[in-house]
């Protein structure tokens, strides 16, 4: 898999967290809102799909893909939207959103109301791995999106999604295991987990959980002719996670640069 285009776009999103890219002020902008278990991320693109500005915040307002704090979620989305509007000098009017695969219509609507409550019209509701594929452009294989509280997967055949699943496991479980092992708070564990310098050390602690995640994916894809696994979602930033998956499942596993930003970017591309 050639991640050149995806990596180029992801790099631009990374840059857009710090500085605004040039854009045509008369054009309406596209927004992607990723309401996650661990993070809320807003990505703004121009009509040519160029990342212009992005904002993110750690928030625990969603659990297992469901909104558990409606008012808190809406407030954070509004604050991030206002920050972006201030940086851009332009109002953001519409947004696309995504939910884990298999989310009911009723629960998807709650996600929609959160974003509408923050002042944007919702133009599309996608499932998360499909949003990720707007960036990756995969024809065949399985996209595995390991977030904070959920792991979603989509099997693609000739560009069509033929199977989706969602499991209640993710980076939050890794942090809980680190917290228990080191006898530190969850917040400290999150920090250590994301520290590149300590990832080798913590990997020995979290390896069994990662192996379990791989087994879950393996069970879902059994019986399907899958030749490639593509990892996205914040948890897949973990160094060497792809090697554990490849070893456990026996299928080639790769990931793009900064898998954390793939889904929010893909959501915006569908606005
Ligand atoms: P979900 O998809 O479950 O609703 P989410 O959308 O918040 O959750 P992501 O934003 O894709 O999920 O990922 C968040 C998770 O990724 C958190 O558990 C966070 O600790 C983890 N994470 C983020 N960056 C890194 C990193 N550099 N290394 C390891 N884990 C990371």
Tab-separated table of C-alpha atoms and ligand atoms in Angstrom:
chain	number	residue	atom	x	y	z
A	1	UNK	CA	0.000	0.000	0.000
A	2	UNK	CA	1.315	3.412	-0.947
A	3	UNK	CA	0.469	5.885	1.807
A	4	UNK	CA	2.085	8.859	0.003
A	5	UNK	CA	-1.151	10.802	-0.584
A	6	UNK	CA	-2.559	9.919	2.848
A	7	UNK	CA	0.685	10.852	4.619
A	8	UNK	CA	0.896	14.133	2.755
A	9	UNK	CA	-2.657	15.063	3.832
A	10	UNK	CA	-2.052	13.920	7.416
A	11	UNK	CA	1.095	16.042	7.625
A	12	UNK	CA	-0.961	19.035	6.512
A	13	UNK	CA	-3.546	18.349	9.246
A	14	UNK	CA	-0.737	18.139	11.829
A	15	UNK	CA	0.542	21.495	10.616
A	16	UNK	CA	-2.972	22.973	10.646
A	17	UNK	CA	-3.209	22.322	14.410
A	18	UNK	CA	-0.570	25.021	14.827
A	19	UNK	CA	-0.979	27.363	11.865
A	20	UNK	CA	-3.606	28.211	9.303
A	21	UNK	CA	-3.005	27.296	5.673
A	22	UNK	CA	-3.820	29.779	2.918
A	23	UNK	CA	-7.395	29.584	1.666
A	24	UNK	CA	-9.946	31.436	-0.421
A	25	UNK	CA	-12.040	33.482	2.028
A	26	UNK	CA	-15.083	33.608	-0.242
A	27	UNK	CA	-15.359	29.801	-0.338
A	28	UNK	CA	-17.428	27.821	2.139
A	29	UNK	CA	-15.230	25.507	4.233
A	30	UNK	CA	-15.747	21.814	5.012
A	31	UNK	CA	-15.657	20.623	8.611
A	32	UNK	CA	-15.233	17.155	10.070
A	33	UNK	CA	-16.212	16.576	13.701
A	34	UNK	CA	-14.855	13.411	15.328
A	35	UNK	CA	-16.667	12.856	18.615
A	36	UNK	CA	-14.496	10.246	20.272
A	37	UNK	CA	-14.327	8.446	23.584
A	38	UNK	CA	-11.047	10.182	24.332
A	39	UNK	CA	-10.794	13.156	21.979
A	40	UNK	CA	-13.019	15.572	20.133
A	41	UNK	CA	-11.280	16.666	16.940
A	42	UNK	CA	-12.396	19.271	14.384
A	43	UNK	CA	-10.673	19.416	10.987
A	44	UNK	CA	-11.376	22.193	8.458
A	45	UNK	CA	-10.689	21.737	4.735
A	46	UNK	CA	-11.176	23.925	1.695
A	47	UNK	CA	-13.148	22.689	-1.315
A	48	UNK	CA	-9.989	21.152	-2.807
A	49	UNK	CA	-9.619	18.989	0.310
A	50	UNK	CA	-6.642	20.961	1.598
A	51	UNK	CA	-6.412	20.955	5.417
A	52	UNK	CA	-6.719	24.593	6.588
A	53	UNK	CA	-7.098	24.499	10.384
A	54	UNK	CA	-7.713	21.935	13.133
A	55	UNK	CA	-8.417	21.858	16.853
A	56	UNK	CA	-8.704	19.037	19.360
A	57	UNK	CA	-9.481	18.485	23.020
A	58	UNK	CA	-9.355	15.553	25.425
A	59	UNK	CA	-12.913	14.880	26.609
A	60	UNK	CA	-14.791	12.065	28.279
A	61	UNK	CA	-18.288	12.826	27.022
A	62	UNK	CA	-18.685	9.731	24.841
A	63	UNK	CA	-18.539	6.146	26.065
A	64	UNK	CA	-18.491	3.065	23.823
A	65	UNK	CA	-19.487	5.287	20.926
A	66	UNK	CA	-22.517	6.734	22.772
A	67	UNK	CA	-22.978	10.313	23.985
A	68	UNK	CA	-23.042	10.211	27.809
A	69	UNK	CA	-22.737	13.962	28.424
A	70	UNK	CA	-24.764	15.769	25.794
A	71	UNK	CA	-24.326	19.270	27.205
A	72	UNK	CA	-20.595	18.809	27.797
A	73	UNK	CA	-20.072	17.410	24.289
A	74	UNK	CA	-21.984	20.250	22.656
A	75	UNK	CA	-20.127	22.856	24.711
A	76	UNK	CA	-16.727	21.470	23.703
A	77	UNK	CA	-17.663	21.289	20.015
A	78	UNK	CA	-18.908	24.886	20.209
A	79	UNK	CA	-15.697	26.037	21.925
A	80	UNK	CA	-13.508	24.308	19.333
A	81	UNK	CA	-15.660	25.732	16.525
A	82	UNK	CA	-15.344	29.241	17.968
A	83	UNK	CA	-11.565	28.854	18.335
A	84	UNK	CA	-11.345	27.840	14.691
A	85	UNK	CA	-13.621	30.689	13.583
A	86	UNK	CA	-11.424	33.144	15.437
A	87	UNK	CA	-8.281	31.730	13.831
A	88	UNK	CA	-9.913	31.710	10.377
A	89	UNK	CA	-11.878	34.959	10.647
A	90	UNK	CA	-14.760	33.087	9.105
A	91	UNK	CA	-17.923	31.355	10.286
A	92	UNK	CA	-18.175	27.566	10.030
A	93	UNK	CA	-21.666	26.567	8.991
A	94	UNK	CA	-21.721	22.870	8.181
A	95	UNK	CA	-19.997	19.692	9.261
A	96	UNK	CA	-19.891	15.960	8.688
A	97	UNK	CA	-19.750	13.492	11.575
A	98	UNK	CA	-19.005	9.797	12.036
A	99	UNK	CA	-20.139	7.063	14.404
A	100	UNK	CA	-18.766	3.580	15.098
A	101	UNK	CA	-20.089	0.904	12.704
A	102	UNK	CA	-23.404	-0.555	13.826
A	103	UNK	CA	-24.479	2.525	15.833
A	104	UNK	CA	-28.291	2.713	15.900
A	105	UNK	CA	-30.138	5.494	14.113
A	106	UNK	CA	-31.262	6.888	17.444
A	107	UNK	CA	-27.699	7.091	18.800
A	108	UNK	CA	-26.416	8.569	15.531
A	109	UNK	CA	-29.052	11.281	15.879
A	110	UNK	CA	-27.727	12.167	19.330
A	111	UNK	CA	-24.273	12.723	17.767
A	112	UNK	CA	-25.966	14.899	15.145
A	113	UNK	CA	-27.813	16.959	17.793
A	114	UNK	CA	-24.522	17.569	19.641
A	115	UNK	CA	-23.027	19.182	16.552
A	116	UNK	CA	-26.234	21.029	15.657
A	117	UNK	CA	-26.405	22.256	19.246
A	118	UNK	CA	-22.929	23.711	18.680
A	119	UNK	CA	-24.245	25.700	15.722
A	120	UNK	CA	-23.400	23.690	12.580
A	121	UNK	CA	-25.672	21.977	10.095
A	122	UNK	CA	-24.817	18.262	9.784
A	123	UNK	CA	-24.430	17.304	6.122
A	124	UNK	CA	-23.371	13.657	6.477
A	125	UNK	CA	-23.197	10.861	9.066
A	126	UNK	CA	-20.595	8.233	8.176
A	127	UNK	CA	-19.294	5.149	9.879
A	128	UNK	CA	-15.746	5.671	11.164
A	129	UNK	CA	-13.803	3.148	9.038
A	130	UNK	CA	-15.572	4.413	5.900
A	131	UNK	CA	-14.491	7.937	6.820
A	132	UNK	CA	-10.926	6.668	7.269
A	133	UNK	CA	-11.052	5.140	3.802
A	134	UNK	CA	-11.682	8.546	2.238
A	135	UNK	CA	-8.057	9.205	3.222
A	136	UNK	CA	-6.574	5.772	2.570
A	137	UNK	CA	-8.474	4.911	-0.628
A	138	UNK	CA	-8.343	1.160	-0.096
A	139	UNK	CA	-10.020	-1.223	-2.547
A	140	UNK	CA	-9.430	-4.533	-0.751
A	141	UNK	CA	-8.534	-5.367	2.835
A	142	UNK	CA	-9.697	-4.507	6.332
A	143	UNK	CA	-9.498	-1.120	8.034
A	144	UNK	CA	-9.190	-1.432	11.801
A	145	UNK	CA	-9.861	1.794	13.724
A	146	UNK	CA	-8.631	1.490	17.315
A	147	UNK	CA	-9.761	4.539	19.245
A	148	UNK	CA	-10.094	5.198	22.967
A	149	UNK	CA	-13.084	3.055	23.863
A	150	UNK	CA	-13.958	1.284	20.644
A	151	UNK	CA	-12.351	-0.752	17.898
A	152	UNK	CA	-14.245	-0.624	14.617
A	153	UNK	CA	-13.468	-2.637	11.556
A	154	UNK	CA	-14.606	-2.609	7.945
A	155	UNK	CA	-13.784	-5.252	5.362
A	156	UNK	CA	-13.585	-3.874	1.829
A	157	UNK	CA	-13.873	-5.775	-1.427
A	158	UNK	CA	-13.426	-3.861	-4.693
A	159	UNK	CA	-13.961	-0.602	-2.809
A	160	UNK	CA	-17.265	-1.749	-1.267
A	161	UNK	CA	-17.741	-2.300	2.475
A	162	UNK	CA	-18.907	-5.920	2.824
A	163	UNK	CA	-18.668	-6.329	6.618
A	164	UNK	CA	-18.443	-4.031	9.636
A	165	UNK	CA	-18.086	-4.646	13.351
A	166	UNK	CA	-17.462	-2.711	16.521
A	167	UNK	CA	-15.959	-3.917	19.785
A	168	UNK	CA	-15.710	-2.166	23.158
A	169	UNK	CA	-11.925	-2.175	23.416
A	170	UNK	CA	-9.315	0.498	22.773
A	171	UNK	CA	-6.610	2.734	24.162
A	172	UNK	CA	-8.521	3.397	27.393
A	173	UNK	CA	-7.973	-0.252	28.318
A	174	UNK	CA	-4.252	0.072	27.667
A	175	UNK	CA	-4.103	3.104	29.955
A	176	UNK	CA	-6.016	1.246	32.671
A	177	UNK	CA	-3.514	-1.623	32.487
A	178	UNK	CA	-0.567	0.818	32.667
A	179	UNK	CA	-2.222	2.632	35.569
A	180	UNK	CA	-2.675	-0.667	37.461
A	181	UNK	CA	0.855	-1.912	36.765
A	182	UNK	CA	2.666	1.273	37.688
A	183	UNK	CA	0.175	2.205	40.448
A	184	UNK	CA	-0.376	5.643	38.923
A	185	UNK	CA	-3.502	7.598	37.949
A	186	UNK	CA	-5.239	7.073	34.631
A	187	UNK	CA	-4.157	10.548	33.496
A	188	UNK	CA	-0.500	9.776	34.240
A	189	UNK	CA	-0.828	6.468	32.413
A	190	UNK	CA	-2.236	8.269	29.352
A	191	UNK	CA	0.747	10.599	29.392
A	192	UNK	CA	3.318	7.794	29.626
A	193	UNK	CA	1.552	5.825	26.905
A	194	UNK	CA	1.818	8.732	24.470
A	195	UNK	CA	5.430	9.527	25.335
A	196	UNK	CA	7.503	8.205	22.436
A	197	UNK	CA	10.521	7.742	24.683
A	198	UNK	CA	8.630	5.376	26.986
A	199	UNK	CA	6.664	3.379	24.421
A	200	UNK	CA	9.189	0.528	24.260
A	201	UNK	CA	9.069	0.167	28.045
A	202	UNK	CA	5.280	0.217	28.321
A	203	UNK	CA	4.845	-2.087	25.364
A	204	UNK	CA	5.854	-5.084	27.459
A	205	UNK	CA	3.014	-4.198	29.864
A	206	UNK	CA	0.322	-3.619	27.224
A	207	UNK	CA	1.371	-6.354	24.754
A	208	UNK	CA	-1.182	-8.928	26.061
A	209	UNK	CA	-4.029	-6.411	25.592
A	210	UNK	CA	-2.822	-5.600	22.076
A	211	UNK	CA	-2.602	-9.350	21.342
A	212	UNK	CA	-6.199	-9.701	22.560
A	213	UNK	CA	-7.277	-6.863	20.244
A	214	UNK	CA	-5.596	-8.666	17.362
A	215	UNK	CA	-7.389	-11.904	18.256
A	216	UNK	CA	-10.724	-10.057	18.254
A	217	UNK	CA	-9.972	-8.712	14.763
A	218	UNK	CA	-8.792	-12.162	13.632
A	219	UNK	CA	-12.110	-13.716	14.698
A	220	UNK	CA	-14.104	-11.101	12.792
A	221	UNK	CA	-12.218	-11.495	9.532
A	222	UNK	CA	-12.135	-15.291	9.584
A	223	UNK	CA	-13.840	-16.655	6.488
A	224	UNK	CA	-13.156	-13.489	4.492
A	225	UNK	CA	-10.411	-13.361	1.915
A	226	UNK	CA	-8.360	-10.561	3.548
A	227	UNK	CA	-4.800	-9.928	2.353
A	228	UNK	CA	-4.075	-6.632	4.096
A	229	UNK	CA	-4.867	-5.012	7.433
A	230	UNK	CA	-4.683	-1.218	7.708
A	231	UNK	CA	-4.508	0.299	11.181
A	232	UNK	CA	-5.912	3.744	12.032
A	233	UNK	CA	-7.122	5.493	15.225
A	234	UNK	CA	-5.101	7.058	18.027
A	235	UNK	CA	-4.124	3.776	19.668
A	236	UNK	CA	-2.346	2.723	16.478
A	237	UNK	CA	0.203	5.508	17.070
A	238	UNK	CA	1.792	2.962	19.418
A	239	UNK	CA	5.122	1.946	17.990
A	240	UNK	CA	5.192	-1.650	16.711
A	241	UNK	CA	1.464	-2.295	17.185
A	242	UNK	CA	1.336	-3.321	13.517
A	243	UNK	CA	4.005	-5.970	14.172
A	244	UNK	CA	1.910	-7.564	16.939
A	245	UNK	CA	-1.142	-7.649	14.662
A	246	UNK	CA	0.828	-9.145	11.792
A	247	UNK	CA	2.320	-11.834	14.040
A	248	UNK	CA	-0.983	-12.732	15.743
A	249	UNK	CA	-3.147	-12.747	12.628
A	250	UNK	CA	-0.605	-13.757	9.994
A	251	UNK	CA	-1.753	-11.049	7.562
A	252	UNK	CA	0.371	-8.115	6.340
A	253	UNK	CA	-0.421	-5.102	8.557
A	254	UNK	CA	0.518	-1.488	7.854
A	255	UNK	CA	-0.441	1.991	9.057
A	256	UNK	CA	-0.096	5.540	7.754
A	257	UNK	CA	1.734	8.369	9.482
A	258	UNK	CA	-0.106	9.574	12.595
A	259	UNK	CA	-3.117	7.206	12.476
A	260	UNK	CA	-4.841	9.437	15.074
A	261	UNK	CA	-5.723	12.061	12.459
A	262	UNK	CA	-6.979	9.779	9.669
A	263	UNK	CA	-10.632	9.459	10.704
A	264	UNK	CA	-11.226	13.173	11.539
A	265	UNK	CA	-9.666	14.108	8.185
A	266	UNK	CA	-11.779	11.543	6.328
A	267	UNK	CA	-14.927	12.849	8.025
A	268	UNK	CA	-14.181	16.392	6.819
A	269	UNK	CA	-13.594	15.071	3.280
A	270	UNK	CA	-17.207	13.859	3.265
A	271	UNK	CA	-18.740	17.151	4.425
B	1	LIG	P1	-13.403	6.091	19.888
B	1	LIG	O1	-12.992	5.869	18.449
B	1	LIG	O2	-13.244	4.890	20.735
B	1	LIG	O3	-14.728	6.736	20.038
B	1	LIG	P2	-11.613	8.343	19.894
B	1	LIG	O4	-12.253	8.797	18.607
B	1	LIG	O5	-11.398	9.358	20.945
B	1	LIG	O6	-12.371	7.117	20.521
B	1	LIG	P3	-8.999	8.283	18.799
B	1	LIG	O7	-9.014	9.759	18.899
B	1	LIG	O8	-8.816	7.661	17.467
B	1	LIG	O9	-10.269	7.660	19.488
B	1	LIG	O10	-7.873	7.688	19.757
B	1	LIG	C1	-7.827	7.995	21.111
B	1	LIG	C2	-6.969	6.971	21.817
B	1	LIG	O11	-5.676	6.975	21.213
B	1	LIG	C3	-6.770	7.286	23.292
B	1	LIG	O12	-6.852	6.091	24.039
B	1	LIG	C4	-5.352	7.858	23.341
B	1	LIG	O13	-4.716	7.610	24.571
B	1	LIG	C5	-4.687	7.074	22.219
B	1	LIG	N1	-3.521	7.773	21.668
B	1	LIG	C6	-3.481	9.003	21.125
B	1	LIG	N2	-2.223	9.326	20.739
B	1	LIG	C7	-1.467	8.246	21.065
B	1	LIG	C8	-0.067	7.954	20.949
B	1	LIG	N3	0.779	8.824	20.431
B	1	LIG	N4	0.362	6.741	21.369
B	1	LIG	C9	-0.494	5.853	21.911
B	1	LIG	N5	-1.815	6.057	22.061
B	1	LIG	C10	-2.291	7.243	21.647
